[in-house]
Amino acid sequence: MSEGETSTGEMDGPSPPARLAEENLKPSFQKALSALRERHTPAIPVGRHDGEIAVWLGEFDFTVYQHPYTPEQAEVYIFLPENFVNSDPHWVVTVPPVERADREGWEDNNPARRDQDKYLQNDLGIDQGITFSLRWSHLNFKPEKPEHAVRAIEVIDAGFETG
């Protein structure tokens, strides 16, 4: 039984808004997804947007990071290029929008960052989210093979830990 899954195979708590047929994904991306699942379950592809696959990672507990976030729980999506090898993934969306509780008045004025959460809202019908750019290259990570998708969780944790 996977983490967050009940004995009947259903998720206890939030569930993904949709599912892509994984057999329609490129074989190398299927390998990347399998590697990610070894480190973190769930990891469910839910949609395609601009050459990237939106992967639902379930609900994260934001109380584990050094900075206070509100809300303390949120669903997390990561956008990974379907041509994952040698890419520089970076888009992460939280639903609902997660903000540092110790920063007042922070506002995302970058329209490019709104594209991913607008896709999730308009095409998948989820609530409003907020998009973060957590570039793998800033952590000297470069996916050289599909199995490097496992590093996605490290990137997310590093981004929210530093705030």
mmCIF file with all atom_site columns, C-alpha atoms in Angstrom:
data_model
loop_
_atom_site.group_PDB
_atom_site.id
_atom_site.type_symbol
_atom_site.label_atom_id
_atom_site.label_alt_id
_atom_site.label_comp_id
_atom_site.label_asym_id
_atom_site.label_entity_id
_atom_site.label_seq_id
_atom_site.pdbx_PDB_ins_code
_atom_site.Cartn_x
_atom_site.Cartn_y
_atom_site.Cartn_z
_atom_site.occupancy
_atom_site.B_iso_or_equiv
_atom_site.pdbx_formal_charge
_atom_site.auth_seq_id
_atom_site.auth_comp_id
_atom_site.auth_asym_id
_atom_site.auth_atom_id
_atom_site.pdbx_PDB_model_num
ATOM 1   C CA . MET A 1 1   ? 0.000   0.000  0.000   1.00 0.00 ? 1   MET A CA 1
ATOM 2   C CA . SER A 1 2   ? 1.373   3.432  -0.965  1.00 0.00 ? 2   SER A CA 1
ATOM 3   C CA . GLU A 1 3   ? 1.628   6.319  1.470   1.00 0.00 ? 3   GLU A CA 1
ATOM 4   C CA . GLY A 1 4   ? -1.702  8.129  1.635   1.00 0.00 ? 4   GLY A CA 1
ATOM 5   C CA . GLU A 1 5   ? -3.574  5.190  0.123   1.00 0.00 ? 5   GLU A CA 1
ATOM 6   C CA . THR A 1 6   ? -6.286  3.270  1.942   1.00 0.00 ? 6   THR A CA 1
ATOM 7   C CA . SER A 1 7   ? -6.624  -0.522 1.941   1.00 0.00 ? 7   SER A CA 1
ATOM 8   C CA . THR A 1 8   ? -9.174  -0.177 -0.888  1.00 0.00 ? 8   THR A CA 1
ATOM 9   C CA . GLY A 1 9   ? -6.627  1.661  -3.047  1.00 0.00 ? 9   GLY A CA 1
ATOM 10  C CA . GLU A 1 10  ? -8.360  5.016  -2.682  1.00 0.00 ? 10  GLU A CA 1
ATOM 11  C CA . MET A 1 11  ? -6.557  8.114  -1.491  1.00 0.00 ? 11  MET A CA 1
ATOM 12  C CA . ASP A 1 12  ? -7.340  9.306  2.035   1.00 0.00 ? 12  ASP A CA 1
ATOM 13  C CA . GLY A 1 13  ? -7.297  13.071 1.750   1.00 0.00 ? 13  GLY A CA 1
ATOM 14  C CA . PRO A 1 14  ? -6.889  15.120 -1.429  1.00 0.00 ? 14  PRO A CA 1
ATOM 15  C CA . SER A 1 15  ? -6.920  13.354 -4.758  1.00 0.00 ? 15  SER A CA 1
ATOM 16  C CA . PRO A 1 16  ? -5.639  14.445 -8.172  1.00 0.00 ? 16  PRO A CA 1
ATOM 17  C CA . PRO A 1 17  ? -8.024  16.420 -10.387 1.00 0.00 ? 17  PRO A CA 1
ATOM 18  C CA . ALA A 1 18  ? -7.417  14.132 -13.395 1.00 0.00 ? 18  ALA A CA 1
ATOM 19  C CA . ARG A 1 19  ? -5.029  11.482 -14.650 1.00 0.00 ? 19  ARG A CA 1
ATOM 20  C CA . LEU A 1 20  ? -3.140  11.239 -17.908 1.00 0.00 ? 20  LEU A CA 1
ATOM 21  C CA . ALA A 1 21  ? -2.905  7.834  -19.507 1.00 0.00 ? 21  ALA A CA 1
ATOM 22  C CA . GLU A 1 22  ? 0.695   6.993  -18.651 1.00 0.00 ? 22  GLU A CA 1
ATOM 23  C CA . GLU A 1 23  ? 1.048   4.654  -21.598 1.00 0.00 ? 23  GLU A CA 1
ATOM 24  C CA . ASN A 1 24  ? 0.712   7.738  -23.838 1.00 0.00 ? 24  ASN A CA 1
ATOM 25  C CA . LEU A 1 25  ? 3.748   9.399  -22.240 1.00 0.00 ? 25  LEU A CA 1
ATOM 26  C CA . LYS A 1 26  ? 7.199   9.035  -23.765 1.00 0.00 ? 26  LYS A CA 1
ATOM 27  C CA . PRO A 1 27  ? 9.013   5.935  -22.457 1.00 0.00 ? 27  PRO A CA 1
ATOM 28  C CA . SER A 1 28  ? 11.816  8.069  -20.985 1.00 0.00 ? 28  SER A CA 1
ATOM 29  C CA . PHE A 1 29  ? 9.252   10.149 -19.089 1.00 0.00 ? 29  PHE A CA 1
ATOM 30  C CA . GLN A 1 30  ? 7.611   6.971  -17.817 1.00 0.00 ? 30  GLN A CA 1
ATOM 31  C CA . LYS A 1 31  ? 11.022  5.966  -16.419 1.00 0.00 ? 31  LYS A CA 1
ATOM 32  C CA . ALA A 1 32  ? 11.383  9.419  -14.818 1.00 0.00 ? 32  ALA A CA 1
ATOM 33  C CA . LEU A 1 33  ? 7.956   9.050  -13.222 1.00 0.00 ? 33  LEU A CA 1
ATOM 34  C CA . SER A 1 34  ? 8.835   5.599  -11.876 1.00 0.00 ? 34  SER A CA 1
ATOM 35  C CA . ALA A 1 35  ? 12.028  6.990  -10.345 1.00 0.00 ? 35  ALA A CA 1
ATOM 36  C CA . LEU A 1 36  ? 10.117  9.848  -8.729  1.00 0.00 ? 36  LEU A CA 1
ATOM 37  C CA . ARG A 1 37  ? 7.645   7.364  -7.255  1.00 0.00 ? 37  ARG A CA 1
ATOM 38  C CA . GLU A 1 38  ? 10.488  5.470  -5.612  1.00 0.00 ? 38  GLU A CA 1
ATOM 39  C CA . ARG A 1 39  ? 11.152  8.581  -3.531  1.00 0.00 ? 39  ARG A CA 1
ATOM 40  C CA . HIS A 1 40  ? 7.688   10.077 -3.256  1.00 0.00 ? 40  HIS A CA 1
ATOM 41  C CA . THR A 1 41  ? 4.203   8.740  -3.670  1.00 0.00 ? 41  THR A CA 1
ATOM 42  C CA . PRO A 1 42  ? 1.883   9.819  -5.036  1.00 0.00 ? 42  PRO A CA 1
ATOM 43  C CA . ALA A 1 43  ? 3.325   11.184 -8.285  1.00 0.00 ? 43  ALA A CA 1
ATOM 44  C CA . ILE A 1 44  ? 0.450   11.254 -10.743 1.00 0.00 ? 44  ILE A CA 1
ATOM 45  C CA . PRO A 1 45  ? 0.568   12.927 -14.167 1.00 0.00 ? 45  PRO A CA 1
ATOM 46  C CA . VAL A 1 46  ? -2.552  15.054 -14.503 1.00 0.00 ? 46  VAL A CA 1
ATOM 47  C CA . GLY A 1 47  ? -2.117  17.175 -17.629 1.00 0.00 ? 47  GLY A CA 1
ATOM 48  C CA . ARG A 1 48  ? 0.055   18.550 -20.442 1.00 0.00 ? 48  ARG A CA 1
ATOM 49  C CA . HIS A 1 49  ? 0.941   22.198 -20.819 1.00 0.00 ? 49  HIS A CA 1
ATOM 50  C CA . ASP A 1 50  ? 3.495   23.741 -23.189 1.00 0.00 ? 50  ASP A CA 1
ATOM 51  C CA . GLY A 1 51  ? 5.542   20.547 -23.556 1.00 0.00 ? 51  GLY A CA 1
ATOM 52  C CA . GLU A 1 52  ? 5.509   19.843 -19.847 1.00 0.00 ? 52  GLU A CA 1
ATOM 53  C CA . ILE A 1 53  ? 3.637   17.276 -17.810 1.00 0.00 ? 53  ILE A CA 1
ATOM 54  C CA . ALA A 1 54  ? 1.912   18.508 -14.667 1.00 0.00 ? 54  ALA A CA 1
ATOM 55  C CA . VAL A 1 55  ? 2.564   15.928 -11.943 1.00 0.00 ? 55  VAL A CA 1
ATOM 56  C CA . TRP A 1 56  ? 0.434   15.977 -8.791  1.00 0.00 ? 56  TRP A CA 1
ATOM 57  C CA . LEU A 1 57  ? 2.539   15.176 -5.733  1.00 0.00 ? 57  LEU A CA 1
ATOM 58  C CA . GLY A 1 58  ? -0.263  15.206 -3.186  1.00 0.00 ? 58  GLY A CA 1
ATOM 59  C CA . GLU A 1 59  ? -0.460  17.259 -0.015  1.00 0.00 ? 59  GLU A CA 1
ATOM 60  C CA . PHE A 1 60  ? 2.706   18.627 1.568   1.00 0.00 ? 60  PHE A CA 1
ATOM 61  C CA . ASP A 1 61  ? 3.188   19.657 5.188   1.00 0.00 ? 61  ASP A CA 1
ATOM 62  C CA . PHE A 1 62  ? 4.787   23.113 5.146   1.00 0.00 ? 62  PHE A CA 1
ATOM 63  C CA . THR A 1 63  ? 5.457   23.085 8.915   1.00 0.00 ? 63  THR A CA 1
ATOM 64  C CA . VAL A 1 64  ? 8.633   21.055 8.310   1.00 0.00 ? 64  VAL A CA 1
ATOM 65  C CA . TYR A 1 65  ? 10.491  24.028 6.809   1.00 0.00 ? 65  TYR A CA 1
ATOM 66  C CA . GLN A 1 66  ? 12.416  26.626 8.807   1.00 0.00 ? 66  GLN A CA 1
ATOM 67  C CA . HIS A 1 67  ? 10.156  29.499 7.694   1.00 0.00 ? 67  HIS A CA 1
ATOM 68  C CA . PRO A 1 68  ? 6.476   29.676 8.630   1.00 0.00 ? 68  PRO A CA 1
ATOM 69  C CA . TYR A 1 69  ? 4.072   29.233 5.702   1.00 0.00 ? 69  TYR A CA 1
ATOM 70  C CA . THR A 1 70  ? 0.339   29.770 5.445   1.00 0.00 ? 70  THR A CA 1
ATOM 71  C CA . PRO A 1 71  ? -1.536  27.647 4.956   1.00 0.00 ? 71  PRO A CA 1
ATOM 72  C CA . GLU A 1 72  ? 0.444   24.875 6.613   1.00 0.00 ? 72  GLU A CA 1
ATOM 73  C CA . GLN A 1 73  ? -0.877  22.196 4.211   1.00 0.00 ? 73  GLN A CA 1
ATOM 74  C CA . ALA A 1 74  ? -1.189  22.460 0.423   1.00 0.00 ? 74  ALA A CA 1
ATOM 75  C CA . GLU A 1 75  ? -1.273  20.262 -2.630  1.00 0.00 ? 75  GLU A CA 1
ATOM 76  C CA . VAL A 1 76  ? 1.867   20.454 -4.770  1.00 0.00 ? 76  VAL A CA 1
ATOM 77  C CA . TYR A 1 77  ? 2.219   20.098 -8.531  1.00 0.00 ? 77  TYR A CA 1
ATOM 78  C CA . ILE A 1 78  ? 5.497   20.036 -10.420 1.00 0.00 ? 78  ILE A CA 1
ATOM 79  C CA . PHE A 1 79  ? 5.791   20.665 -14.147 1.00 0.00 ? 79  PHE A CA 1
ATOM 80  C CA . LEU A 1 80  ? 8.390   18.403 -15.750 1.00 0.00 ? 80  LEU A CA 1
ATOM 81  C CA . PRO A 1 81  ? 9.337   18.602 -19.436 1.00 0.00 ? 81  PRO A CA 1
ATOM 82  C CA . GLU A 1 82  ? 8.265   15.461 -21.258 1.00 0.00 ? 82  GLU A CA 1
ATOM 83  C CA . ASN A 1 83  ? 11.748  15.587 -22.802 1.00 0.00 ? 83  ASN A CA 1
ATOM 84  C CA . PHE A 1 84  ? 13.095  15.453 -19.262 1.00 0.00 ? 84  PHE A CA 1
ATOM 85  C CA . VAL A 1 85  ? 16.733  14.479 -19.886 1.00 0.00 ? 85  VAL A CA 1
ATOM 86  C CA . ASN A 1 86  ? 19.025  17.547 -20.142 1.00 0.00 ? 86  ASN A CA 1
ATOM 87  C CA . SER A 1 87  ? 16.181  19.927 -19.308 1.00 0.00 ? 87  SER A CA 1
ATOM 88  C CA . ASP A 1 88  ? 16.006  22.518 -16.526 1.00 0.00 ? 88  ASP A CA 1
ATOM 89  C CA . PRO A 1 89  ? 12.657  21.947 -14.806 1.00 0.00 ? 89  PRO A CA 1
ATOM 90  C CA . HIS A 1 90  ? 11.515  24.667 -12.458 1.00 0.00 ? 90  HIS A CA 1
ATOM 91  C CA . TRP A 1 91  ? 7.763   25.257 -12.177 1.00 0.00 ? 91  TRP A CA 1
ATOM 92  C CA . VAL A 1 92  ? 6.103   24.219 -8.909  1.00 0.00 ? 92  VAL A CA 1
ATOM 93  C CA . VAL A 1 93  ? 2.511   25.149 -8.021  1.00 0.00 ? 93  VAL A CA 1
ATOM 94  C CA . THR A 1 94  ? 0.894   25.018 -4.590  1.00 0.00 ? 94  THR A CA 1
ATOM 95  C CA . VAL A 1 95  ? -2.876  24.842 -4.166  1.00 0.00 ? 95  VAL A CA 1
ATOM 96  C CA . PRO A 1 96  ? -4.029  26.793 -2.269  1.00 0.00 ? 96  PRO A CA 1
ATOM 97  C CA . PRO A 1 97  ? -1.369  29.483 -2.687  1.00 0.00 ? 97  PRO A CA 1
ATOM 98  C CA . VAL A 1 98  ? 1.316   29.106 -0.007  1.00 0.00 ? 98  VAL A CA 1
ATOM 99  C CA . GLU A 1 99  ? 3.022   32.237 1.275   1.00 0.00 ? 99  GLU A CA 1
ATOM 100 C CA . ARG A 1 100 ? 5.659   32.918 3.859   1.00 0.00 ? 100 ARG A CA 1
ATOM 101 C CA . ALA A 1 101 ? 3.749   33.923 6.986   1.00 0.00 ? 101 ALA A CA 1
ATOM 102 C CA . ASP A 1 102 ? 6.554   36.272 8.055   1.00 0.00 ? 102 ASP A CA 1
ATOM 103 C CA . ARG A 1 103 ? 6.330   38.370 4.858   1.00 0.00 ? 103 ARG A CA 1
ATOM 104 C CA . GLU A 1 104 ? 3.449   40.770 4.467   1.00 0.00 ? 104 GLU A CA 1
ATOM 105 C CA . GLY A 1 105 ? 2.212   42.106 1.184   1.00 0.00 ? 105 GLY A CA 1
ATOM 106 C CA . TRP A 1 106 ? 4.205   39.768 -1.038  1.00 0.00 ? 106 TRP A CA 1
ATOM 107 C CA . GLU A 1 107 ? 2.689   39.715 -4.498  1.00 0.00 ? 107 GLU A CA 1
ATOM 108 C CA . ASP A 1 108 ? 3.759   37.849 -7.600  1.00 0.00 ? 108 ASP A CA 1
ATOM 109 C CA . ASN A 1 109 ? 3.911   40.441 -10.370 1.00 0.00 ? 109 ASN A CA 1
ATOM 110 C CA . ASN A 1 110 ? 5.497   38.126 -12.931 1.00 0.00 ? 110 ASN A CA 1
ATOM 111 C CA . PRO A 1 111 ? 2.807   37.172 -15.492 1.00 0.00 ? 111 PRO A CA 1
ATOM 112 C CA . ALA A 1 112 ? 4.919   34.237 -16.755 1.00 0.00 ? 112 ALA A CA 1
ATOM 113 C CA . ARG A 1 113 ? 4.509   32.586 -13.379 1.00 0.00 ? 113 ARG A CA 1
ATOM 114 C CA . ARG A 1 114 ? 0.728   32.757 -13.574 1.00 0.00 ? 114 ARG A CA 1
ATOM 115 C CA . ASP A 1 115 ? 0.563   30.568 -16.674 1.00 0.00 ? 115 ASP A CA 1
ATOM 116 C CA . GLN A 1 116 ? 0.929   27.235 -14.857 1.00 0.00 ? 116 GLN A CA 1
ATOM 117 C CA . ASP A 1 117 ? -1.636  27.898 -12.143 1.00 0.00 ? 117 ASP A CA 1
ATOM 118 C CA . LYS A 1 118 ? -4.054  29.358 -14.725 1.00 0.00 ? 118 LYS A CA 1
ATOM 119 C CA . TYR A 1 119 ? -3.676  26.119 -16.723 1.00 0.00 ? 119 TYR A CA 1
ATOM 120 C CA . LEU A 1 120 ? -4.507  24.070 -13.620 1.00 0.00 ? 120 LEU A CA 1
ATOM 121 C CA . GLN A 1 121 ? -7.524  26.275 -12.906 1.00 0.00 ? 121 GLN A CA 1
ATOM 122 C CA . ASN A 1 122 ? -8.899  26.572 -16.432 1.00 0.00 ? 122 ASN A CA 1
ATOM 123 C CA . ASP A 1 123 ? -8.115  23.134 -17.871 1.00 0.00 ? 123 ASP A CA 1
ATOM 124 C CA . LEU A 1 124 ? -8.249  20.920 -14.785 1.00 0.00 ? 124 LEU A CA 1
ATOM 125 C CA . GLY A 1 125 ? -10.716 22.863 -12.656 1.00 0.00 ? 125 GLY A CA 1
ATOM 126 C CA . ILE A 1 126 ? -8.609  23.156 -9.508  1.00 0.00 ? 126 ILE A CA 1
ATOM 127 C CA . ASP A 1 127 ? -8.712  26.052 -7.084  1.00 0.00 ? 127 ASP A CA 1
ATOM 128 C CA . GLN A 1 128 ? -6.372  28.992 -7.475  1.00 0.00 ? 128 GLN A CA 1
ATOM 129 C CA . GLY A 1 129 ? -2.729  28.258 -6.853  1.00 0.00 ? 129 GLY A CA 1
ATOM 130 C CA . ILE A 1 130 ? 0.561   30.092 -6.911  1.00 0.00 ? 130 ILE A CA 1
ATOM 131 C CA . THR A 1 131 ? 3.507   29.216 -9.124  1.00 0.00 ? 131 THR A CA 1
ATOM 132 C CA . PHE A 1 132 ? 7.097   29.175 -7.898  1.00 0.00 ? 132 PHE A CA 1
ATOM 133 C CA . SER A 1 133 ? 10.189  28.984 -10.068 1.00 0.00 ? 133 SER A CA 1
ATOM 134 C CA . LEU A 1 134 ? 12.577  26.526 -8.434  1.00 0.00 ? 134 LEU A CA 1
ATOM 135 C CA . ARG A 1 135 ? 15.200  25.989 -11.130 1.00 0.00 ? 135 ARG A CA 1
ATOM 136 C CA . TRP A 1 136 ? 17.124  22.763 -10.851 1.00 0.00 ? 136 TRP A CA 1
ATOM 137 C CA . SER A 1 137 ? 20.176  24.445 -12.372 1.00 0.00 ? 137 SER A CA 1
ATOM 138 C CA . HIS A 1 138 ? 20.354  26.842 -9.413  1.00 0.00 ? 138 HIS A CA 1
ATOM 139 C CA . LEU A 1 139 ? 21.089  23.793 -7.250  1.00 0.00 ? 139 LEU A CA 1
ATOM 140 C CA . ASN A 1 140 ? 23.590  22.433 -9.798  1.00 0.00 ? 140 ASN A CA 1
ATOM 141 C CA . PHE A 1 141 ? 21.178  19.627 -10.689 1.00 0.00 ? 141 PHE A CA 1
ATOM 142 C CA . LYS A 1 142 ? 20.890  18.610 -14.321 1.00 0.00 ? 142 LYS A CA 1
ATOM 143 C CA . PRO A 1 143 ? 18.809  15.579 -15.237 1.00 0.00 ? 143 PRO A CA 1
ATOM 144 C CA . GLU A 1 144 ? 21.145  13.490 -17.349 1.00 0.00 ? 144 GLU A CA 1
ATOM 145 C CA . LYS A 1 145 ? 18.931  10.400 -17.285 1.00 0.00 ? 145 LYS A CA 1
ATOM 146 C CA . PRO A 1 146 ? 15.259  9.726  -16.514 1.00 0.00 ? 146 PRO A CA 1
ATOM 147 C CA . GLU A 1 147 ? 16.063  8.368  -13.067 1.00 0.00 ? 147 GLU A CA 1
ATOM 148 C CA . HIS A 1 148 ? 17.164  11.853 -11.972 1.00 0.00 ? 148 HIS A CA 1
ATOM 149 C CA . ALA A 1 149 ? 13.486  12.806 -11.595 1.00 0.00 ? 149 ALA A CA 1
ATOM 150 C CA . VAL A 1 150 ? 13.866  11.542 -8.031  1.00 0.00 ? 150 VAL A CA 1
ATOM 151 C CA . ARG A 1 151 ? 15.644  14.849 -7.303  1.00 0.00 ? 151 ARG A CA 1
ATOM 152 C CA . ALA A 1 152 ? 12.388  16.788 -7.738  1.00 0.00 ? 152 ALA A CA 1
ATOM 153 C CA . ILE A 1 153 ? 11.577  16.403 -4.051  1.00 0.00 ? 153 ILE A CA 1
ATOM 154 C CA . GLU A 1 154 ? 15.040  17.683 -3.070  1.00 0.00 ? 154 GLU A CA 1
ATOM 155 C CA . VAL A 1 155 ? 14.520  20.753 -5.257  1.00 0.00 ? 155 VAL A CA 1
ATOM 156 C CA . ILE A 1 156 ? 11.094  21.460 -3.752  1.00 0.00 ? 156 ILE A CA 1
ATOM 157 C CA . ASP A 1 157 ? 12.388  20.992 -0.216  1.00 0.00 ? 157 ASP A CA 1
ATOM 158 C CA . ALA A 1 158 ? 15.424  23.226 -0.873  1.00 0.00 ? 158 ALA A CA 1
ATOM 159 C CA . GLY A 1 159 ? 13.236  25.950 -2.372  1.00 0.00 ? 159 GLY A CA 1
ATOM 160 C CA . PHE A 1 160 ? 10.804  26.080 0.525   1.00 0.00 ? 160 PHE A CA 1
ATOM 161 C CA . GLU A 1 161 ? 13.512  25.624 3.150   1.00 0.00 ? 161 GLU A CA 1
ATOM 162 C CA . THR A 1 162 ? 15.338  28.742 1.963   1.00 0.00 ? 162 THR A CA 1
ATOM 163 C CA . GLY A 1 163 ? 12.072  30.580 1.376   1.00 0.00 ? 163 GLY A CA 1
#
